CSV table of C-alpha atoms in Angstrom, one decimal:
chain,number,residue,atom,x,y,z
F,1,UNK,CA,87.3,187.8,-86.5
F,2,UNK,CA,87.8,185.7,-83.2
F,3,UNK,CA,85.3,183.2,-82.7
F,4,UNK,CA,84.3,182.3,-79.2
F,5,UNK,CA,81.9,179.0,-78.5
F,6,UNK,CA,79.7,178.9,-75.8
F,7,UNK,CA,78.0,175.9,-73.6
F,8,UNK,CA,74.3,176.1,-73.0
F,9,UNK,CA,73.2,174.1,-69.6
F,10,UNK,CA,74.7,176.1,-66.8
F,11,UNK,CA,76.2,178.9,-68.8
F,12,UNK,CA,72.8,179.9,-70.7
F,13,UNK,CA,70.1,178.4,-69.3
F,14,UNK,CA,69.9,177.3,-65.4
F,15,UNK,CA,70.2,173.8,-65.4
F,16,UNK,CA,70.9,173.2,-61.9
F,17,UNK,CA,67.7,175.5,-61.0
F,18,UNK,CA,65.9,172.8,-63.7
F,19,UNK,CA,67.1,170.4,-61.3
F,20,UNK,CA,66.3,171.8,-58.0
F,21,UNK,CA,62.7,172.8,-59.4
F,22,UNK,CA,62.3,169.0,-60.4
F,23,UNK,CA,63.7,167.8,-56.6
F,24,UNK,CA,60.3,170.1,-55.0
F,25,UNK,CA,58.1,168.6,-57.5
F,26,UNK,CA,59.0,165.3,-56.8
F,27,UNK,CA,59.4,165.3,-53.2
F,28,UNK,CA,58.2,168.5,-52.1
F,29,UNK,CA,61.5,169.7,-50.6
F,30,UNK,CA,62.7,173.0,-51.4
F,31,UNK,CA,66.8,172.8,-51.9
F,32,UNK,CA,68.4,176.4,-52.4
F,33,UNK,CA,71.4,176.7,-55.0
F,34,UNK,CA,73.9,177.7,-52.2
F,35,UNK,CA,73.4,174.8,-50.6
F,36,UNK,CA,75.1,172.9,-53.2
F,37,UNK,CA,78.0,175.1,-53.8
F,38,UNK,CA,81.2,172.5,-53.1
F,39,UNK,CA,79.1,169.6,-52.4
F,40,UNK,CA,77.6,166.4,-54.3
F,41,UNK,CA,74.2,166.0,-55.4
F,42,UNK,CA,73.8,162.8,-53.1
F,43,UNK,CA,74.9,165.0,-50.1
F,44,UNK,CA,72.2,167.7,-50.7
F,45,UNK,CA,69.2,165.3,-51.7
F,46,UNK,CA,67.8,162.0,-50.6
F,47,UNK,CA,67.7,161.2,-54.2
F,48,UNK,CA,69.6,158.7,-56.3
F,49,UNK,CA,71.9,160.0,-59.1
F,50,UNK,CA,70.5,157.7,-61.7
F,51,UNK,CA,66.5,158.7,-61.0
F,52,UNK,CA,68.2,162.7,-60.9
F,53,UNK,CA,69.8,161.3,-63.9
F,54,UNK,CA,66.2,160.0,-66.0
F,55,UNK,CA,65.0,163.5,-65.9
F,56,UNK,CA,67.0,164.7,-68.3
F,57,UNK,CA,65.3,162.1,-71.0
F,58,UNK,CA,61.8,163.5,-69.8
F,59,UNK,CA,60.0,165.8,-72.4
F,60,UNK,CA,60.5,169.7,-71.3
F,61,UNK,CA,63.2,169.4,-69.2
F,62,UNK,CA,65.5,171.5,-71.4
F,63,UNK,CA,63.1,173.4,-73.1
F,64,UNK,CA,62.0,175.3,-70.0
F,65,UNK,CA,64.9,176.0,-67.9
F,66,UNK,CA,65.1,179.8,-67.0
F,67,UNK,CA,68.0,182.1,-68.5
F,68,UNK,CA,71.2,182.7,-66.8
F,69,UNK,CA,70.9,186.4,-65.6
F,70,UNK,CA,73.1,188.4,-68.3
F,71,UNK,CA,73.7,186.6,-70.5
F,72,UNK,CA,71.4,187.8,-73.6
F,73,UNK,CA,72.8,191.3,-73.2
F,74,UNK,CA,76.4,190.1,-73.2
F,75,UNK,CA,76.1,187.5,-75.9
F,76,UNK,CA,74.2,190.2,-78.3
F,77,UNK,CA,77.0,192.2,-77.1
F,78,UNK,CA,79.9,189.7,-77.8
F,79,UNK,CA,78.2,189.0,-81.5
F,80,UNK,CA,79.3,192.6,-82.4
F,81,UNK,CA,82.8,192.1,-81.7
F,82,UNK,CA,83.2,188.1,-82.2
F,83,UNK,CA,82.0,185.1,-84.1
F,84,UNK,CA,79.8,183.3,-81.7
F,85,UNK,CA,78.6,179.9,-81.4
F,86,UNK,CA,76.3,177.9,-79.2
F,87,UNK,CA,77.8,174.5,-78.7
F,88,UNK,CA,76.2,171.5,-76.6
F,89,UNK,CA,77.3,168.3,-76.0
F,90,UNK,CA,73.3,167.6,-76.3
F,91,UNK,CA,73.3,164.1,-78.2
F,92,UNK,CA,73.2,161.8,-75.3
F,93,UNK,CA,69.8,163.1,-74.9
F,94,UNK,CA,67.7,162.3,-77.9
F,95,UNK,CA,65.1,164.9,-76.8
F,96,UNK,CA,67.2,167.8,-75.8
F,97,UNK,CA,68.3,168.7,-79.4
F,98,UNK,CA,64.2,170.1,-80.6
F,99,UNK,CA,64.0,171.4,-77.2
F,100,UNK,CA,67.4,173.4,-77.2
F,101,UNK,CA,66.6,174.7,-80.4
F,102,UNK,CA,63.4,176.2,-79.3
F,103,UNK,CA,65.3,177.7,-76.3
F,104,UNK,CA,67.4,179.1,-78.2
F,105,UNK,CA,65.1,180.3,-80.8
F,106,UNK,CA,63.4,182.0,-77.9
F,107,UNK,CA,65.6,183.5,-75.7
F,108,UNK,CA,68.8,184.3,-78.5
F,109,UNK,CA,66.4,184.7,-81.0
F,110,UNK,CA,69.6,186.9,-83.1
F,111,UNK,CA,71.5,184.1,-82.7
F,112,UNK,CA,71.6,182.2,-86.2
F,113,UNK,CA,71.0,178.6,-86.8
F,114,UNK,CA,74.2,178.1,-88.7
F,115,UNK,CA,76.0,179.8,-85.2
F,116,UNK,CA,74.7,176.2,-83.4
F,117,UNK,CA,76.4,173.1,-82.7
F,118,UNK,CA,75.0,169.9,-81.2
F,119,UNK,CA,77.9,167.5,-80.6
F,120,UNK,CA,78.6,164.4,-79.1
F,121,UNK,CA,82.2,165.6,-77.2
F,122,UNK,CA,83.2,169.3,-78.0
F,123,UNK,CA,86.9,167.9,-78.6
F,124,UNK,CA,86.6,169.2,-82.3
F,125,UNK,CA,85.7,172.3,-81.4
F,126,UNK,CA,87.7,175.4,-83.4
F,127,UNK,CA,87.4,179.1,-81.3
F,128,UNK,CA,89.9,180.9,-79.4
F,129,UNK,CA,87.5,181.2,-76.4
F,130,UNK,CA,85.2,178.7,-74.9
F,131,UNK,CA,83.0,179.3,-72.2
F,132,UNK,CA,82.1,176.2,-70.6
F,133,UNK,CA,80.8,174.3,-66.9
F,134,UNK,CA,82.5,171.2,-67.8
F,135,UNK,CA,86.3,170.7,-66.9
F,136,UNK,CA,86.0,167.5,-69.6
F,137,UNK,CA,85.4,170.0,-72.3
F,138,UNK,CA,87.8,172.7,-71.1
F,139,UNK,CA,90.7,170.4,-70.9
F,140,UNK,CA,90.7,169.1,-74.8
F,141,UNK,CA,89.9,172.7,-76.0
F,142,UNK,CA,93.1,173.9,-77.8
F,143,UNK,CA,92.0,177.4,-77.4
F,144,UNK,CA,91.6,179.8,-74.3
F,145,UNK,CA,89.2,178.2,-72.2
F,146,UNK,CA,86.6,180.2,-69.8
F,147,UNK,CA,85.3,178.1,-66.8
F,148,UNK,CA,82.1,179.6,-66.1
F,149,UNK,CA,81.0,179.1,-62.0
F,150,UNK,CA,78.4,176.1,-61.2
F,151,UNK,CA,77.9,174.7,-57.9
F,152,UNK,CA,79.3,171.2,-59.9
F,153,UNK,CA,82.6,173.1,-60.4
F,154,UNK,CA,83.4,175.5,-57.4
F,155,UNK,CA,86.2,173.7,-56.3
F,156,UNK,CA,87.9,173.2,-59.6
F,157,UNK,CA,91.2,175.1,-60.2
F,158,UNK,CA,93.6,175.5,-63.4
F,159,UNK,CA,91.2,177.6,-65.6
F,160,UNK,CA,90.2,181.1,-66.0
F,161,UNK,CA,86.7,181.5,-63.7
F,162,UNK,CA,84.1,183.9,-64.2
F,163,UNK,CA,81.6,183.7,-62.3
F,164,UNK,CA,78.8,185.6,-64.0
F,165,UNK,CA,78.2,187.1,-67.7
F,166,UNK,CA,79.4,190.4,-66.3
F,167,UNK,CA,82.6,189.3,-65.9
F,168,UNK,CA,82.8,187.8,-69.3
F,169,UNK,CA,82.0,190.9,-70.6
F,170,UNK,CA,84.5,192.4,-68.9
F,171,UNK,CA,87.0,190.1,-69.7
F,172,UNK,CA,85.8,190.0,-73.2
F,173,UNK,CA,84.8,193.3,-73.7
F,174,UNK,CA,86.8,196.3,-71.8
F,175,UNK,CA,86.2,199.5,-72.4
F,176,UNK,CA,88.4,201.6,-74.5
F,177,UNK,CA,90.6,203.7,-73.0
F,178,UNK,CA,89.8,207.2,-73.2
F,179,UNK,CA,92.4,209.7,-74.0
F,180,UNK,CA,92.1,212.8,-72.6
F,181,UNK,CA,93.8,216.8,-74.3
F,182,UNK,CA,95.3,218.7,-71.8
């Protein structure tokens, strides 16, 4: 059976809306995702990218970041056919790990706890497909890696896109080919 490994923030759950949600609480300026497509945090809000940066050691800032529209049905869907795993690079943030658990536990409750992996670096990752934000973990995976379309990454090239979960199902899982008597 293939095995195909899948990131959490920005491929799961809605990190950058985390953020954006945090930038109107704190300042009371409402920033819409489009506006960041292509373009640098620093560019979009008068904030500095080490206080954007402390949020993410604040308690509940994983845990209550809203799905990615899709994706429970297609990963259910993608756990008939494949072996699938939820890998994060969540250990630079002490926190995160309880928190992504919960998340998980909540919103992929059918996903198993021996199917997730908190790493450091996702170098050592085995699957044939990875579906990832990051270019830093795309570019040591050794198998077929999936970018997945964040505003952070719109103007990388040189990997496979998809830019939403039904497109990874598509690409993941076509539909058969029906033959037809005549």
């Amino acid at each position: 059976m293939q095995r195909i490994a899948i990131d959490m923030d920005d491929v799961l759950a809605d990190a950058t809306q985390r953020f954006l949600d945090y930038v109107e609480e704190r300042t009371g300026v409402r920033v819409e995702k489009s506006t960041l497509w292509g373009k640098d945090w620093a560019d979009v809000v008068d904030i500095h990218r080490d206080d954007i940066r402390k949020w993410l050691f604040e308690p509940g800032f994983f845990r209550h970041m809203q799905v990615i529209p899709g994706s429970q049905e297609v990963v259910r869907k993608l756990g008939e056919r494949y072996e699938v795993f939820i890998v994060s690079a969540a250990m630079e943030f002490p926190l995160s790990l309880h928190e992504k658990l919960e998340w998980i536990g909540e919103h992929f409750p059918f996903i198993d706890w021996r199917y997730i992996v908190f790493c450091g670096h996702k170098y050592m990752i085995k699957a044939d497909y990875l579906i990832d934000d990051h270019e830093k973990n795309l570019r040591t995976f050794e198998g077929r890696p999936l970018l997945f379309s964040a505003p952070h990454n719109s103007e990388l090239t040189g990997y496979h896109r998809v830019n939403s979960w039904q497109e990874v199902e598509q690409l993941l899982l076509p539909k058969e080919s029906l033959i037809v008597n005549r």
